[in-house]
Amino acid sequence: MKQQSKLLYWPAGAMEFCWLYAWAYFLGLVLFKKPVPFPEAALTFALAGLIVHFSTNKGWRVWQVWGLHIVGFSLAGIRLFYGYGSASGFFFDYHWFTEWLQKPKGGPDIGICLFVLFWVFLFWWGGVRLRQRLLTQQKIKTRLDVGLAAFFLLFLVKFIAAAKGTVLPVEPVSLALVFPFLFLGFAMAGLAQNRQATQKDFLPGYRGQGALIGFVLIFFILIIGVMTFSYPYLLLSAERGYDLVRTAARSAGPVLAAILRFMIIGRGHGSAPAEAPQEMPSLALQTPSAESSGWIKVLEDALLWGLWGLLGLMFIMVLVFIARHWLLPWFMRLLARTALQPDERPARKRLSRWAVLLEFLLLQLKRLTDWAKGYARAAQVYGALLRWGRLSGSARIGTETPREYGLRLGQRFPKLGKDITAIIEAFHKEVYAETGLNEQEWFAVRQAWRRLCSPLQWPLRIKGWVWLSSRSELQAKEEF
């Protein structure tokens, strides 16, 4: 990673913070009639990223890093609660906190506490994940898509509420944050493209793309600047134009009605008694109600069912994750029948049942702590790959080298061949070449391992495990 990459975290953090704060500001006004203070929210987001930055690659112990995060999270939460809860007194004077603890609390107070705790967690988690994320072009585009989806959902909620006649508090913050979000997002995507260590020579036939992209980018930035600067004047001009169109339509209404009556009725039906001129109905836009606009009801139901389905899917994914990483390996180890080494059998026989149980519990505790810490070396990822292959029905043969085993696994799972090869090559580089992995290579190894553990690969793994197990049993019967 180049030296300038550290500076890119600031615009990336501002881009991520825009859509988070837009939702926090909107929900704070809707639920409790109070906007979430901007300085406290920005301080929480930035403090989380700074703690991760200063504690990475420093050789600190895990409990020290966790302790620093807990202290920072607590201070940021108290500060945000102080700013949002309209507490009286100086912040560093603890009397305001004791007064709040002593006074009776109702439903709104508990709701404010839960609301503040929820957003402190989201801001803190966003800052932590931002600093841990490798700022590649693909990652920046993904976060840009997430932010656009968040803004679209926010404006969709406002539109549905306005269509149903619900009065919402006026808040221009969400619309104002869209423009810096777009500007920073597109600028970050371009900077990430320039940071890639690729050949900068133009290919034949593509020499004019740089000038074209530069012109489009400059034109886009100018349009955004002009629209942002002249937004009040454009709004006033639109209102004036709407009034002029309505006045012209109202004055031309009787003439158009007479022309249509002449075209439809004609002259041959006699002269009809003169009628008093009727006033043309107003052409002002009416807000459709839920009864007259069925599509709004359908859109509302679809959004509601979509949210419930998303929550249900998240709950199922949590259950599957727990079963995959804890219950299934533990259950498979209970059912497995492994032969003991000859030199270990006498020592094992002398151990009592309580000692064996204690050893089993300590082993599970060690695996749990290793899983919480994550893999720190490529050799650990290779060991996890061996367990992954064994549970998928393709255990490693004793005479196979890591590269031969990787080729066999790649033939067994063709879609995952590149990921398996990346893990094997990282293991070779760390163990045999005795050179460490840089941050980008280690990020690629972790991404490859995540794709291997994806639930999308379970059907193929289960199929291979069942098919290879039944095949080995048939071969054993034939040999017998």
Short mmCIF file of C-alpha atoms in Angstrom, two decimals:
data_model
loop_
_atom_site.label_atom_id
_atom_site.label_comp_id
_atom_site.label_asym_id
_atom_site.label_seq_id
_atom_site.Cartn_x
_atom_site.Cartn_y
_atom_site.Cartn_z
CA MET A 1 0.00 0.00 0.00
CA LYS A 2 1.33 3.40 -0.87
CA GLN A 3 2.04 6.12 1.66
CA GLN A 4 -0.83 8.32 0.56
CA SER A 5 -3.36 5.59 1.35
CA LYS A 6 -3.60 6.76 4.97
CA LEU A 7 -4.93 10.12 3.83
CA LEU A 8 -7.74 8.40 1.93
CA TYR A 9 -9.35 7.21 5.15
CA TRP A 10 -10.53 10.73 5.96
CA PRO A 11 -12.70 11.26 2.84
CA ALA A 12 -13.80 7.61 3.02
CA GLY A 13 -14.87 8.13 6.64
CA ALA A 14 -16.74 11.32 5.73
CA MET A 15 -18.54 9.45 2.93
CA GLU A 16 -19.54 6.65 5.32
CA PHE A 17 -20.58 9.11 8.00
CA CYS A 18 -22.93 11.04 5.67
CA TRP A 19 -25.58 8.35 5.27
CA LEU A 20 -25.27 7.16 8.87
CA TYR A 21 -25.83 10.65 10.25
CA ALA A 22 -28.70 11.31 7.79
CA TRP A 23 -30.61 8.35 9.21
CA ALA A 24 -29.73 9.26 12.81
CA TYR A 25 -30.89 12.86 12.33
CA PHE A 26 -34.16 11.78 10.70
CA LEU A 27 -35.04 9.13 13.30
CA GLY A 28 -34.13 11.46 16.17
CA LEU A 29 -36.57 14.10 14.91
CA VAL A 30 -39.34 11.62 14.15
CA LEU A 31 -39.15 9.63 17.40
CA PHE A 32 -38.16 12.17 20.05
CA LYS A 33 -38.41 15.58 18.31
CA LYS A 34 -34.68 16.13 18.89
CA PRO A 35 -31.92 16.07 16.28
CA VAL A 36 -28.82 14.02 16.99
CA PRO A 37 -25.96 16.49 17.59
CA PHE A 38 -23.42 16.52 14.80
CA PRO A 39 -20.19 17.07 16.84
CA GLU A 40 -20.86 14.17 19.21
CA ALA A 41 -21.76 11.79 16.38
CA ALA A 42 -18.67 12.75 14.37
CA LEU A 43 -16.49 12.43 17.49
CA THR A 44 -17.77 8.89 18.11
CA PHE A 45 -17.10 7.82 14.53
CA ALA A 46 -13.63 9.38 14.41
CA LEU A 47 -12.57 8.13 17.86
CA ALA A 48 -13.30 4.52 16.91
CA GLY A 49 -11.17 4.79 13.78
CA LEU A 50 -8.29 6.47 15.63
CA ILE A 51 -8.23 3.78 18.33
CA VAL A 52 -8.01 1.06 15.68
CA HIS A 53 -5.30 3.03 13.85
CA PHE A 54 -3.08 3.50 16.90
CA SER A 55 -3.56 -0.05 18.25
CA THR A 56 -2.86 -1.94 15.00
CA ASN A 57 0.53 -3.65 14.61
CA LYS A 58 1.76 -2.38 17.96
CA GLY A 59 2.18 -5.73 19.69
CA TRP A 60 -0.49 -4.98 22.29
CA ARG A 61 -2.38 -7.71 24.04
CA VAL A 62 -5.96 -8.40 23.11
CA TRP A 63 -7.34 -7.37 26.50
CA GLN A 64 -5.53 -4.04 26.23
CA VAL A 65 -7.12 -3.27 22.86
CA TRP A 66 -10.55 -4.35 24.07
CA GLY A 67 -10.16 -2.27 27.22
CA LEU A 68 -9.28 0.80 25.18
CA HIS A 69 -12.32 0.24 22.97
CA ILE A 70 -14.60 -0.15 25.99
CA VAL A 71 -13.32 3.06 27.58
CA GLY A 72 -13.66 5.01 24.33
CA PHE A 73 -17.12 3.59 23.62
CA SER A 74 -18.30 4.51 27.13
CA LEU A 75 -16.98 8.08 26.92
CA ALA A 76 -18.47 8.59 23.46
CA GLY A 77 -21.82 7.19 24.60
CA ILE A 78 -21.94 9.46 27.66
CA ARG A 79 -21.03 12.48 25.56
CA LEU A 80 -23.70 11.71 22.94
CA PHE A 81 -26.28 11.13 25.66
CA TYR A 82 -25.29 14.45 27.24
CA GLY A 83 -25.79 16.27 23.95
CA TYR A 84 -28.99 14.49 22.92
CA GLY A 85 -30.64 14.30 26.32
CA SER A 86 -30.47 18.10 26.90
CA ALA A 87 -28.67 17.66 30.20
CA SER A 88 -28.06 20.76 32.30
CA GLY A 89 -24.69 21.70 33.69
CA PHE A 90 -21.10 21.31 32.62
CA PHE A 91 -20.17 18.01 31.00
CA PHE A 92 -17.20 17.27 33.26
CA ASP A 93 -19.33 18.02 36.31
CA TYR A 94 -20.79 14.66 37.33
CA HIS A 95 -23.82 16.23 39.06
CA TRP A 96 -25.87 16.21 35.86
CA PHE A 97 -25.37 12.45 35.59
CA THR A 98 -26.30 11.83 39.24
CA GLU A 99 -29.40 13.99 38.85
CA TRP A 100 -30.46 11.98 35.85
CA LEU A 101 -29.94 8.71 37.74
CA GLN A 102 -31.99 9.91 40.71
CA LYS A 103 -35.00 11.31 38.87
CA PRO A 104 -37.90 8.94 38.02
CA LYS A 105 -37.72 7.56 34.52
CA GLY A 106 -40.61 6.91 32.19
CA GLY A 107 -41.00 5.44 28.77
CA PRO A 108 -39.46 8.38 26.84
CA ASP A 109 -36.32 8.36 29.01
CA ILE A 110 -35.78 4.64 28.46
CA GLY A 111 -36.44 5.10 24.75
CA ILE A 112 -33.84 7.88 24.54
CA CYS A 113 -31.29 5.68 26.31
CA LEU A 114 -31.86 2.79 23.91
CA PHE A 115 -31.82 5.13 20.92
CA VAL A 116 -28.53 6.73 21.97
CA LEU A 117 -26.96 3.34 22.72
CA PHE A 118 -28.05 2.00 19.32
CA TRP A 119 -26.53 4.88 17.38
CA VAL A 120 -23.36 4.99 19.44
CA PHE A 121 -22.86 1.33 18.54
CA LEU A 122 -23.50 1.99 14.83
CA PHE A 123 -21.15 4.99 14.71
CA TRP A 124 -18.47 3.08 16.62
CA TRP A 125 -18.81 -0.02 14.47
CA GLY A 126 -18.66 2.10 11.32
CA GLY A 127 -15.42 3.75 12.45
CA VAL A 128 -13.84 0.42 13.40
CA ARG A 129 -14.77 -1.29 10.14
CA LEU A 130 -13.59 1.69 8.12
CA ARG A 131 -10.06 1.51 9.54
CA GLN A 132 -9.91 -2.28 9.22
CA ARG A 133 -11.07 -2.20 5.61
CA LEU A 134 -8.56 -2.17 2.76
CA LEU A 135 -9.40 0.80 0.53
CA THR A 136 -9.51 -0.88 -2.84
CA GLN A 137 -11.63 0.35 -5.70
CA GLN A 138 -14.07 -2.54 -5.32
CA LYS A 139 -14.55 -1.84 -1.61
CA ILE A 140 -15.13 1.87 -2.22
CA LYS A 141 -17.70 1.08 -4.92
CA THR A 142 -19.45 -1.34 -2.58
CA ARG A 143 -19.67 1.27 0.20
CA LEU A 144 -20.90 3.80 -2.35
CA ASP A 145 -23.70 1.42 -3.34
CA VAL A 146 -24.60 0.85 0.33
CA GLY A 147 -24.79 4.60 0.95
CA LEU A 148 -26.94 5.16 -2.14
CA ALA A 149 -29.30 2.40 -1.00
CA ALA A 150 -29.53 4.00 2.47
CA PHE A 151 -30.38 7.43 1.04
CA PHE A 152 -32.89 5.88 -1.38
CA LEU A 153 -34.63 4.05 1.46
CA LEU A 154 -34.71 7.23 3.56
CA PHE A 155 -36.32 9.26 0.78
CA LEU A 156 -38.72 6.40 0.04
CA VAL A 157 -39.91 6.42 3.66
CA LYS A 158 -40.46 10.18 3.45
CA PHE A 159 -42.40 9.80 0.20
CA ILE A 160 -44.69 7.09 1.59
CA ALA A 161 -45.34 9.15 4.72
CA ALA A 162 -46.20 12.21 2.61
CA ALA A 163 -48.48 10.15 0.36
CA LYS A 164 -50.41 8.87 3.37
CA GLY A 165 -50.77 12.37 4.79
CA THR A 166 -48.43 11.86 7.73
CA VAL A 167 -46.85 15.08 8.91
CA LEU A 168 -43.10 14.67 9.41
CA PRO A 169 -40.71 17.22 10.87
CA VAL A 170 -38.97 19.34 8.27
CA GLU A 171 -35.31 18.36 8.11
CA PRO A 172 -33.06 19.51 5.24
CA VAL A 173 -30.01 17.66 6.55
CA SER A 174 -30.56 14.41 4.65
CA LEU A 175 -30.85 16.22 1.32
CA ALA A 176 -27.83 18.39 2.11
CA LEU A 177 -25.71 15.31 2.91
CA VAL A 178 -26.42 13.65 -0.43
CA PHE A 179 -24.18 16.07 -2.34
CA PRO A 180 -20.99 15.65 -0.28
CA PHE A 181 -21.63 11.90 -0.23
CA LEU A 182 -21.75 11.72 -4.03
CA PHE A 183 -18.79 14.06 -4.46
CA LEU A 184 -16.60 12.15 -2.00
CA GLY A 185 -17.74 8.76 -3.32
CA PHE A 186 -16.85 9.45 -6.95
CA ALA A 187 -13.63 11.20 -5.98
CA MET A 188 -12.60 8.23 -3.81
CA ALA A 189 -13.34 5.79 -6.63
CA GLY A 190 -11.05 7.76 -8.95
CA LEU A 191 -8.27 8.03 -6.38
CA ALA A 192 -8.43 4.30 -5.66
CA GLN A 193 -8.11 3.61 -9.39
CA ASN A 194 -4.97 5.76 -9.58
CA ARG A 195 -3.44 4.02 -6.56
CA GLN A 196 -3.44 0.60 -8.17
CA ALA A 197 0.01 -0.64 -9.15
CA THR A 198 -0.87 -1.27 -12.79
CA GLN A 199 0.66 -0.17 -16.05
CA LYS A 200 -0.38 3.39 -16.90
CA ASP A 201 0.34 3.16 -20.66
CA PHE A 202 -2.65 3.76 -22.91
CA LEU A 203 -3.78 0.86 -25.05
CA PRO A 204 -4.26 1.40 -28.79
CA GLY A 205 -7.68 2.90 -29.46
CA TYR A 206 -8.20 4.07 -25.86
CA ARG A 207 -6.04 7.19 -25.72
CA GLY A 208 -8.99 9.58 -25.60
CA GLN A 209 -10.71 8.03 -22.61
CA GLY A 210 -8.67 9.95 -20.06
CA ALA A 211 -9.65 13.32 -21.51
CA LEU A 212 -13.27 12.23 -21.87
CA ILE A 213 -13.51 10.97 -18.29
CA GLY A 214 -11.82 14.13 -17.00
CA PHE A 215 -14.25 16.35 -18.91
CA VAL A 216 -17.27 14.38 -17.64
CA LEU A 217 -15.98 14.52 -14.06
CA ILE A 218 -15.36 18.27 -14.20
CA PHE A 219 -18.79 18.86 -15.76
CA PHE A 220 -20.43 16.71 -13.09
CA ILE A 221 -18.67 18.56 -10.25
CA LEU A 222 -19.62 21.95 -11.74
CA ILE A 223 -23.25 20.91 -12.08
CA ILE A 224 -23.32 19.78 -8.44
CA GLY A 225 -21.71 23.01 -7.30
CA VAL A 226 -24.12 25.20 -9.26
CA MET A 227 -27.17 23.26 -8.09
CA THR A 228 -26.03 23.35 -4.48
CA PHE A 229 -25.23 27.06 -4.62
CA SER A 230 -28.45 28.10 -6.42
CA TYR A 231 -30.83 25.64 -4.79
CA PRO A 232 -32.98 28.31 -3.01
CA TYR A 233 -33.24 30.36 -6.21
CA LEU A 234 -34.17 27.32 -8.27
CA LEU A 235 -36.87 26.45 -5.74
CA LEU A 236 -38.27 29.99 -5.90
CA SER A 237 -38.25 29.92 -9.73
CA ALA A 238 -40.09 26.60 -9.74
CA GLU A 239 -42.81 28.00 -7.46
CA ARG A 240 -43.22 31.09 -9.67
CA GLY A 241 -43.39 28.97 -12.80
CA TYR A 242 -46.00 26.70 -11.24
CA ASP A 243 -48.19 29.70 -10.36
CA LEU A 244 -47.92 31.05 -13.92
CA VAL A 245 -48.86 27.71 -15.47
CA ARG A 246 -51.84 27.34 -13.14
CA THR A 247 -53.08 30.88 -13.92
CA ALA A 248 -52.73 30.34 -17.68
CA ALA A 249 -54.55 27.01 -17.51
CA ARG A 250 -57.38 28.54 -15.47
CA SER A 251 -57.87 31.41 -17.97
CA ALA A 252 -57.71 29.13 -21.02
CA GLY A 253 -60.05 26.53 -19.51
CA PRO A 254 -63.40 27.99 -20.80
CA VAL A 255 -62.00 28.44 -24.32
CA LEU A 256 -60.81 24.83 -24.46
CA ALA A 257 -64.17 23.63 -23.07
CA ALA A 258 -66.07 25.55 -25.79
CA ILE A 259 -63.87 24.12 -28.53
CA LEU A 260 -64.36 20.58 -27.25
CA ARG A 261 -68.14 21.10 -26.95
CA PHE A 262 -68.28 22.33 -30.56
CA MET A 263 -66.21 19.39 -31.80
CA ILE A 264 -68.30 16.78 -29.96
CA ILE A 265 -71.86 18.23 -30.11
CA GLY A 266 -71.64 20.29 -33.32
CA ARG A 267 -74.22 22.78 -34.71
CA GLY A 268 -77.04 20.44 -35.78
CA HIS A 269 -78.58 19.90 -32.35
CA GLY A 270 -80.08 23.36 -31.96
CA SER A 271 -79.16 26.04 -29.65
CA ALA A 272 -78.97 24.87 -26.10
CA PRO A 273 -80.05 27.17 -23.30
CA ALA A 274 -77.26 29.29 -22.08
CA GLU A 275 -75.74 28.05 -18.94
CA ALA A 276 -73.86 29.92 -16.37
CA PRO A 277 -70.14 29.59 -16.89
CA GLN A 278 -68.73 27.09 -14.52
CA GLU A 279 -65.49 27.67 -12.84
CA MET A 280 -62.80 25.33 -13.94
CA PRO A 281 -61.49 23.05 -11.24
CA SER A 282 -58.15 23.90 -9.82
CA LEU A 283 -55.26 22.15 -11.48
CA ALA A 284 -53.24 22.13 -8.31
CA LEU A 285 -51.66 18.84 -7.52
CA GLN A 286 -53.53 16.85 -4.92
CA THR A 287 -51.83 14.42 -2.66
CA PRO A 288 -53.32 10.99 -3.43
CA SER A 289 -54.84 9.19 -0.49
CA ALA A 290 -54.34 5.55 0.36
CA GLU A 291 -57.87 4.70 -0.89
CA SER A 292 -57.43 6.33 -4.33
CA SER A 293 -53.88 5.16 -4.94
CA GLY A 294 -53.66 1.43 -4.60
CA TRP A 295 -50.06 1.27 -5.72
CA ILE A 296 -48.98 3.20 -2.62
CA LYS A 297 -50.61 0.55 -0.44
CA VAL A 298 -48.90 -2.18 -2.44
CA LEU A 299 -45.55 -0.39 -2.13
CA GLU A 300 -46.05 0.01 1.62
CA ASP A 301 -46.92 -3.67 2.07
CA ALA A 302 -43.96 -4.73 -0.07
CA LEU A 303 -41.60 -2.56 1.99
CA LEU A 304 -43.02 -3.91 5.26
CA TRP A 305 -42.80 -7.55 4.18
CA GLY A 306 -39.33 -6.93 2.80
CA LEU A 307 -38.13 -5.57 6.15
CA TRP A 308 -39.64 -8.53 8.02
CA GLY A 309 -38.11 -10.92 5.52
CA LEU A 310 -34.72 -9.24 5.93
CA LEU A 311 -34.93 -9.58 9.72
CA GLY A 312 -35.92 -13.23 9.40
CA LEU A 313 -33.07 -13.88 6.98
CA MET A 314 -30.58 -12.24 9.35
CA PHE A 315 -31.88 -14.40 12.23
CA ILE A 316 -31.55 -17.57 10.13
CA MET A 317 -28.03 -16.57 9.08
CA VAL A 318 -27.03 -16.10 12.74
CA LEU A 319 -28.38 -19.55 13.59
CA VAL A 320 -26.61 -21.10 10.61
CA PHE A 321 -23.36 -19.34 11.55
CA ILE A 322 -23.54 -20.68 15.12
CA ALA A 323 -24.36 -24.18 13.92
CA ARG A 324 -21.62 -24.09 11.28
CA HIS A 325 -18.75 -22.79 13.38
CA TRP A 326 -19.57 -24.27 16.81
CA LEU A 327 -22.17 -27.03 16.84
CA LEU A 328 -21.29 -28.91 13.63
CA PRO A 329 -17.49 -29.18 14.23
CA TRP A 330 -18.08 -30.19 17.84
CA PHE A 331 -20.64 -32.82 16.79
CA MET A 332 -18.36 -34.14 14.03
CA ARG A 333 -15.48 -34.46 16.47
CA LEU A 334 -17.71 -36.45 18.81
CA LEU A 335 -18.67 -38.87 16.04
CA ALA A 336 -15.18 -39.17 14.55
CA ARG A 337 -13.11 -42.27 15.36
CA THR A 338 -9.47 -41.37 15.14
CA ALA A 339 -6.63 -43.77 15.89
CA LEU A 340 -4.16 -42.76 18.59
CA GLN A 341 -0.46 -42.58 17.95
CA PRO A 342 1.48 -45.58 19.34
CA ASP A 343 3.59 -43.45 21.65
CA GLU A 344 0.48 -41.74 23.08
CA ARG A 345 -1.53 -44.84 24.03
CA PRO A 346 0.25 -45.73 27.28
CA ALA A 347 0.03 -42.15 28.52
CA ARG A 348 -3.64 -41.93 27.55
CA LYS A 349 -4.49 -45.10 29.43
CA ARG A 350 -3.03 -43.69 32.63
CA LEU A 351 -5.21 -40.60 32.47
CA SER A 352 -8.47 -40.68 34.35
CA ARG A 353 -11.80 -39.75 32.87
CA TRP A 354 -11.79 -36.38 34.60
CA ALA A 355 -8.41 -35.53 33.09
CA VAL A 356 -9.64 -36.44 29.61
CA LEU A 357 -12.74 -34.30 30.11
CA LEU A 358 -10.63 -31.38 31.34
CA GLU A 359 -8.32 -31.71 28.35
CA PHE A 360 -11.31 -31.71 26.00
CA LEU A 361 -12.74 -28.56 27.62
CA LEU A 362 -9.39 -26.78 27.47
CA LEU A 363 -9.06 -27.70 23.80
CA GLN A 364 -12.50 -26.29 23.03
CA LEU A 365 -11.67 -23.13 24.98
CA LYS A 366 -8.42 -22.73 23.03
CA ARG A 367 -10.23 -23.16 19.72
CA LEU A 368 -12.84 -20.62 20.80
CA THR A 369 -10.18 -18.05 21.70
CA ASP A 370 -8.32 -18.74 18.44
CA TRP A 371 -11.54 -18.18 16.52
CA ALA A 372 -12.17 -14.90 18.38
CA LYS A 373 -8.63 -13.66 17.68
CA GLY A 374 -8.71 -14.71 14.02
CA TYR A 375 -5.95 -16.25 12.00
CA ALA A 376 -2.60 -14.48 12.24
CA ARG A 377 -0.48 -16.71 9.96
CA ALA A 378 -0.97 -18.49 6.66
CA ALA A 379 -0.10 -21.81 8.33
CA GLN A 380 -3.21 -21.48 10.50
CA VAL A 381 -5.34 -20.82 7.43
CA TYR A 382 -3.80 -23.90 5.77
CA GLY A 383 -4.70 -25.99 8.83
CA ALA A 384 -8.25 -24.67 8.58
CA LEU A 385 -8.22 -25.61 4.88
CA LEU A 386 -7.28 -29.19 5.82
CA ARG A 387 -10.25 -29.35 8.22
CA TRP A 388 -12.46 -27.80 5.55
CA GLY A 389 -11.44 -30.44 3.00
CA ARG A 390 -11.92 -33.27 5.50
CA LEU A 391 -15.44 -32.08 6.35
CA SER A 392 -16.17 -31.72 2.62
CA GLY A 393 -15.31 -35.35 1.91
CA SER A 394 -11.82 -34.75 0.46
CA ALA A 395 -9.33 -35.43 3.23
CA ARG A 396 -5.62 -35.05 2.55
CA ILE A 397 -3.66 -38.22 1.85
CA GLY A 398 -0.50 -38.62 3.88
CA THR A 399 1.84 -38.68 0.86
CA GLU A 400 0.36 -35.59 -0.78
CA THR A 401 2.21 -32.30 -0.79
CA PRO A 402 0.22 -29.13 -0.08
CA ARG A 403 0.30 -28.16 -3.75
CA GLU A 404 -0.91 -31.61 -4.88
CA TYR A 405 -3.68 -31.50 -2.32
CA GLY A 406 -4.64 -28.03 -3.52
CA LEU A 407 -4.85 -29.25 -7.12
CA ARG A 408 -7.08 -32.14 -6.09
CA LEU A 409 -9.34 -29.83 -4.11
CA GLY A 410 -9.46 -27.43 -7.06
CA GLN A 411 -10.61 -30.26 -9.34
CA ARG A 412 -13.22 -31.23 -6.77
CA PHE A 413 -14.48 -27.62 -6.40
CA PRO A 414 -13.72 -25.82 -9.70
CA LYS A 415 -15.36 -22.52 -8.68
CA LEU A 416 -13.12 -22.29 -5.62
CA GLY A 417 -9.89 -23.26 -7.37
CA LYS A 418 -8.42 -19.74 -7.30
CA ASP A 419 -9.18 -19.29 -3.60
CA ILE A 420 -7.63 -22.66 -2.69
CA THR A 421 -4.55 -21.85 -4.79
CA ALA A 422 -4.20 -18.46 -3.07
CA ILE A 423 -4.15 -20.10 0.37
CA ILE A 424 -1.66 -22.78 -0.73
CA GLU A 425 0.68 -20.20 -2.31
CA ALA A 426 0.54 -18.02 0.81
CA PHE A 427 1.40 -21.08 2.92
CA HIS A 428 4.37 -21.88 0.64
CA LYS A 429 5.61 -18.30 0.78
CA GLU A 430 5.41 -18.13 4.57
CA VAL A 431 6.75 -21.60 5.43
CA TYR A 432 9.19 -22.51 2.67
CA ALA A 433 10.29 -19.08 1.40
CA GLU A 434 10.27 -17.73 5.01
CA THR A 435 8.92 -14.36 3.91
CA GLY A 436 5.93 -12.70 5.51
CA LEU A 437 2.81 -11.60 3.71
CA ASN A 438 2.08 -7.94 3.16
CA GLU A 439 -1.27 -6.40 4.00
CA GLN A 440 -2.75 -6.79 0.54
CA GLU A 441 -1.75 -10.47 0.24
CA TRP A 442 -3.07 -11.22 3.72
CA PHE A 443 -6.33 -9.47 2.82
CA ALA A 444 -6.63 -11.68 -0.28
CA VAL A 445 -6.05 -14.82 1.83
CA ARG A 446 -8.76 -13.82 4.30
CA GLN A 447 -11.19 -13.05 1.48
CA ALA A 448 -10.46 -16.45 -0.08
CA TRP A 449 -11.12 -18.22 3.23
CA ARG A 450 -14.39 -16.33 3.66
CA ARG A 451 -15.54 -17.44 0.24
CA LEU A 452 -14.67 -21.05 1.11
CA CYS A 453 -16.77 -20.82 4.29
CA SER A 454 -19.72 -19.20 2.52
CA PRO A 455 -23.08 -20.96 3.05
CA LEU A 456 -23.48 -20.97 -0.74
CA GLN A 457 -20.88 -23.77 -0.92
CA TRP A 458 -22.62 -26.05 1.60
CA PRO A 459 -24.80 -28.01 -0.87
CA LEU A 460 -21.79 -28.98 -2.98
CA ARG A 461 -19.74 -29.84 0.11
CA ILE A 462 -22.50 -31.99 1.62
CA LYS A 463 -23.01 -33.73 -1.72
CA GLY A 464 -19.30 -34.50 -1.97
CA TRP A 465 -19.11 -35.70 1.62
CA VAL A 466 -22.08 -38.09 1.22
CA TRP A 467 -20.96 -39.34 -2.22
CA LEU A 468 -17.35 -39.97 -1.25
CA SER A 469 -18.37 -41.62 2.04
CA SER A 470 -20.73 -44.05 0.28
CA ARG A 471 -18.10 -44.75 -2.38
CA SER A 472 -15.43 -45.58 0.21
CA GLU A 473 -17.86 -47.95 1.98
CA LEU A 474 -18.58 -49.80 -1.29
CA GLN A 475 -14.87 -50.14 -2.01
CA ALA A 476 -14.29 -51.53 1.49
CA LYS A 477 -17.05 -54.13 0.98
CA GLU A 478 -15.64 -55.19 -2.39
CA GLU A 479 -12.16 -55.61 -0.91
CA PHE A 480 -13.59 -57.66 1.97
#
